[in-house]
PDB file of C-alpha atoms in Angstrom:
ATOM      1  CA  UNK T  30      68.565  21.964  89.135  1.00  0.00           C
ATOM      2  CA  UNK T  31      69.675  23.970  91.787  1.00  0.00           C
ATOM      3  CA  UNK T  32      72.895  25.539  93.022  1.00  0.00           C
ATOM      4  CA  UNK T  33      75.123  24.116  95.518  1.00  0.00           C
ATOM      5  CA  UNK T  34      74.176  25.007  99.828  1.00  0.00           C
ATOM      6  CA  UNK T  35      76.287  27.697 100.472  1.00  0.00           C
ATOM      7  CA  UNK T  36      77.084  28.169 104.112  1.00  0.00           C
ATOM      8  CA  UNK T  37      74.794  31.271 105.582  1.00  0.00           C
ATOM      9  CA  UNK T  38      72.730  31.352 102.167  1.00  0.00           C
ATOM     10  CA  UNK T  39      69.128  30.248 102.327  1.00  0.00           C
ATOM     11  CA  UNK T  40      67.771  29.309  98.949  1.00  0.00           C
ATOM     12  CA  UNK T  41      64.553  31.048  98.524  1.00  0.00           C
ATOM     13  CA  UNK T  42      63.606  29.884  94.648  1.00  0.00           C
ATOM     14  CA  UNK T  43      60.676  27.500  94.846  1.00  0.00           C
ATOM     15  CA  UNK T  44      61.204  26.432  91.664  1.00  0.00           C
ATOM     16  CA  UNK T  45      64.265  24.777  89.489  1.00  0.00           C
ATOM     17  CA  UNK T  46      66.807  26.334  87.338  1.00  0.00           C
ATOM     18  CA  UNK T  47      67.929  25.454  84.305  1.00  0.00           C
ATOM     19  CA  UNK T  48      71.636  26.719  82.588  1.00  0.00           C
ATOM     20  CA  UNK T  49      70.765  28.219  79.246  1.00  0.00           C
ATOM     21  CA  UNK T  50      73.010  30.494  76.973  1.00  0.00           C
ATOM     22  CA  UNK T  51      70.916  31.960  74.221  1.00  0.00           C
ATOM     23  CA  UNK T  52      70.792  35.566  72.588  1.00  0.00           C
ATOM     24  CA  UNK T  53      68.516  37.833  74.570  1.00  0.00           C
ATOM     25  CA  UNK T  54      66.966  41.418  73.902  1.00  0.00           C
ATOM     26  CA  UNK T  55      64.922  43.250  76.671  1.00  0.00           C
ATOM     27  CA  UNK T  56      62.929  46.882  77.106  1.00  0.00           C
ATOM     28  CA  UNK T  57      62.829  48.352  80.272  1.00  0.00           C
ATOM     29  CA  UNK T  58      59.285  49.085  79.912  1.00  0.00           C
ATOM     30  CA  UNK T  59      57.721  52.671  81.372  1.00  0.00           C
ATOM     31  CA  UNK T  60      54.162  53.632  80.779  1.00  0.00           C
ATOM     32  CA  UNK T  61      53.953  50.906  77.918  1.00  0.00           C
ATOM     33  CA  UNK T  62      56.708  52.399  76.115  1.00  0.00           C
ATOM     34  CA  UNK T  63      60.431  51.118  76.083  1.00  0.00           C
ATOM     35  CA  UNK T  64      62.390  53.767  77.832  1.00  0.00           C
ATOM     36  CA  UNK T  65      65.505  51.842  77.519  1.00  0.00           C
ATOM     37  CA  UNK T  66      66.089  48.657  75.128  1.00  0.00           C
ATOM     38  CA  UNK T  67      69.378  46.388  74.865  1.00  0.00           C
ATOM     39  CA  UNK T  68      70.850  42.819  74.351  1.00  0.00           C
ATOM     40  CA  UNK T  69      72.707  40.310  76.299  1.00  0.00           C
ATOM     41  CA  UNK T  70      72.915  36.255  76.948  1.00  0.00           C
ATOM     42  CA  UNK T  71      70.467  34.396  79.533  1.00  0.00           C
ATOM     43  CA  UNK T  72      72.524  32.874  82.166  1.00  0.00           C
ATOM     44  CA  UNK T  73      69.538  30.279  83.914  1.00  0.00           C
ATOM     45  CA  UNK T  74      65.943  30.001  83.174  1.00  0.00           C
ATOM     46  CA  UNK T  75      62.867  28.578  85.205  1.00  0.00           C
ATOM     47  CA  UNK T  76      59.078  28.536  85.215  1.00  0.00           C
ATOM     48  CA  UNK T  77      59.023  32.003  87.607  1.00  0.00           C
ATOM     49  CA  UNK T  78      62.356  33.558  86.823  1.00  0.00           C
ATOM     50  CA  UNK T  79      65.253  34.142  84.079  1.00  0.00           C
ATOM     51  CA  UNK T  80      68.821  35.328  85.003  1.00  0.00           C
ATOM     52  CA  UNK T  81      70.923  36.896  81.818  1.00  0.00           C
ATOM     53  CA  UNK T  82      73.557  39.421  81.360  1.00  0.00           C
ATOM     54  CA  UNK T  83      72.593  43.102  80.577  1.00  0.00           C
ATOM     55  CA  UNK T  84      74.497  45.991  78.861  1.00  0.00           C
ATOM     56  CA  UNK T  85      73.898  48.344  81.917  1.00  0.00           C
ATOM     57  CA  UNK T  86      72.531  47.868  85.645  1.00  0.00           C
ATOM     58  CA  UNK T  87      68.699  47.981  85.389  1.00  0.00           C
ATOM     59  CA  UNK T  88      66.718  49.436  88.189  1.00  0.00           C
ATOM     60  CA  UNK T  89      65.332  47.204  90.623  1.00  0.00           C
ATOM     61  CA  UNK T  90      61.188  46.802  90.606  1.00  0.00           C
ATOM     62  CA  UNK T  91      61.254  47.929  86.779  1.00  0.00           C
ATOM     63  CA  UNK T  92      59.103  46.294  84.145  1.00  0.00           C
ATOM     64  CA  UNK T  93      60.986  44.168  81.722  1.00  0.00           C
ATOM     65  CA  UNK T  94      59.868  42.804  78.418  1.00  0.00           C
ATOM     66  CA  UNK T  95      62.732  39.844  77.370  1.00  0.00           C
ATOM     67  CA  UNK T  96      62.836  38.005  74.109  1.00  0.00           C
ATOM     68  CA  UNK T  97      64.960  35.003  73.880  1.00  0.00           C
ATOM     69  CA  UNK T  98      65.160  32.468  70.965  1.00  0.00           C
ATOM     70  CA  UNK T  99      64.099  29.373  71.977  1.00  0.00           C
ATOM     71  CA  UNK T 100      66.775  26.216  71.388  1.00  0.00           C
ATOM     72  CA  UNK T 101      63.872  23.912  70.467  1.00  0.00           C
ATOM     73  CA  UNK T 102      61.274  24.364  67.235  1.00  0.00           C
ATOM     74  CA  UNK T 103      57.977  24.039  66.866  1.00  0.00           C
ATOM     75  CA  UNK T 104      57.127  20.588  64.986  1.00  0.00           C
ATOM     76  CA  UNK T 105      60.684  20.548  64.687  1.00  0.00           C
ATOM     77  CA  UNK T 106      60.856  22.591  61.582  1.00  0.00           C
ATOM     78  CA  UNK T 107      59.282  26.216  63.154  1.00  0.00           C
ATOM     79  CA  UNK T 108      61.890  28.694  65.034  1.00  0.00           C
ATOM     80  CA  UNK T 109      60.049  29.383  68.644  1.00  0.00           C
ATOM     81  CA  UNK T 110      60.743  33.000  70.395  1.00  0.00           C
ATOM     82  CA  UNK T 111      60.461  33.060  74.069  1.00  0.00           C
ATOM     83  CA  UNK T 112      58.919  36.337  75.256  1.00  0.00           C
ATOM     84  CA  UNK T 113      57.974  37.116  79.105  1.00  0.00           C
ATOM     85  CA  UNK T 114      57.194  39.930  81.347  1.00  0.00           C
ATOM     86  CA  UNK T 115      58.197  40.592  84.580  1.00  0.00           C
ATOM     87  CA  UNK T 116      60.021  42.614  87.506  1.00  0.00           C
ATOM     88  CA  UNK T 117      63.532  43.251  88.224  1.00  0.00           C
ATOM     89  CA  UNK T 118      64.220  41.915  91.502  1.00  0.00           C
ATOM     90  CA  UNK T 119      68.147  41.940  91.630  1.00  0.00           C
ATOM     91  CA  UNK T 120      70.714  43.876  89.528  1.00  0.00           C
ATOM     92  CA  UNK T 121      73.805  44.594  89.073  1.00  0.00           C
ATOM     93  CA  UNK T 122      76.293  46.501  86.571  1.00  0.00           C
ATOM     94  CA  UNK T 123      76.260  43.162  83.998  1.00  0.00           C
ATOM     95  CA  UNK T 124      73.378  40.976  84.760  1.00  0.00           C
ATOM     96  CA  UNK T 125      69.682  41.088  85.847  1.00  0.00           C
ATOM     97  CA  UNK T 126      66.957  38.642  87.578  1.00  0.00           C
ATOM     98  CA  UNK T 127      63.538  38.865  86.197  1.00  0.00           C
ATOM     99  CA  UNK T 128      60.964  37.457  88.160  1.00  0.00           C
ATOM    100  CA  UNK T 129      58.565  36.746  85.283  1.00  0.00           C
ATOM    101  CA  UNK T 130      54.789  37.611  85.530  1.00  0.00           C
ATOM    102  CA  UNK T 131      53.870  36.246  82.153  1.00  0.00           C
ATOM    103  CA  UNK T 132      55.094  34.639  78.955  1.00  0.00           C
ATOM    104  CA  UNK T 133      54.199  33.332  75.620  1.00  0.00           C
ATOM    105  CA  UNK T 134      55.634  31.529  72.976  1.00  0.00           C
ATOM    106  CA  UNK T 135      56.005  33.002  69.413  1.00  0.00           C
ATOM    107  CA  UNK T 136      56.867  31.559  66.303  1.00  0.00           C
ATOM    108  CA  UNK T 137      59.973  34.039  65.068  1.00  0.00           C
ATOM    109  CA  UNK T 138      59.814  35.860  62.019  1.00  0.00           C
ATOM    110  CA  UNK T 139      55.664  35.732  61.913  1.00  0.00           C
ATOM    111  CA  UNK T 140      55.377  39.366  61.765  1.00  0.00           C
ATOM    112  CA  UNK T 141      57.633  39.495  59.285  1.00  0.00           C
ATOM    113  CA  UNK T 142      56.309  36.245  57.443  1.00  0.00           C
ATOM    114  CA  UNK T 143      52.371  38.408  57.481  1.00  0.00           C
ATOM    115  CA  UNK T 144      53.919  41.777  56.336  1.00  0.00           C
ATOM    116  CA  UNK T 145      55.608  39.930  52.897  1.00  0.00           C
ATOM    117  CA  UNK T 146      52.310  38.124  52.439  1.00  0.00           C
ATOM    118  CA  UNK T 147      50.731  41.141  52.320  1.00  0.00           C
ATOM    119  CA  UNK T 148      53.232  42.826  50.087  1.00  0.00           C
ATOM    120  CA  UNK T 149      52.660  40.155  47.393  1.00  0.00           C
ATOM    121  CA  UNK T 150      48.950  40.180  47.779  1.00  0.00           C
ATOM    122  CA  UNK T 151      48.614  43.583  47.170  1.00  0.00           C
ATOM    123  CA  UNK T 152      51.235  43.717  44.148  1.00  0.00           C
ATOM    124  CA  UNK T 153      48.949  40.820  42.358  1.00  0.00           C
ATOM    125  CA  UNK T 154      45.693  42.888  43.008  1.00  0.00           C
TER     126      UNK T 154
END
């Protein structure tokens, strides 16, 4: 789904948009580390990008981690986490476009889920 022709605007996305409003943390990534970290709501999604709000402007060519929960499950029953990399490639002081580099689905709460599991195993042993 794309946006309407705006006169003087050339659409440059090759791919399709779609709206989506869901929670969304990021890292500005530096060196593998999160130098900065914060939360906001995604605005549009597609295969090679994600638009969502931002707490603060985030500078432009950066490396961004994003984590959204996904609307759909897994099976139906499983809560899915969306979780991408990419580059910011437009900014300003309350939103951000990510061109996305990679992503994977996770199922939420799995770390979490393993580190009880091992709790109980090792209070039975």
């Amino acid at each position: 789904m794309r946006g309407p022709d705006l006169p003087g605007r050339t659409e440059r996305r090759g791919t399709s948009r779609f709206p989506l409003q869901e929670e969304v943390q990021y890292k500005v990534l530096h060196r593998a580390a999160a130098r900065s970290i914060g939360t906001g709501k995604t605005l549009n999604i597609g295969s090679s990008g994600i638009l969502f709000t931002t707490e603060e402007q985030l500078p432009l060519g950066r490396t961004v981690e994003i984590s959204v929960n996904w609307p759909a499950r897994l099976g139906g029953t499983c809560p899915l986490k969306f979780v991408a990399v990419g580059r910011v490639v437009r900014a300003d002081a309350d939103k951000a476009a990510v061109r996305i580099e990679r992503y994977e689905f996770k199922t939420r709460g799995s770390a979490a889920l393993g580190a009880a599991a091992a709790a109980a195993a090792a209070a039975i042993a």
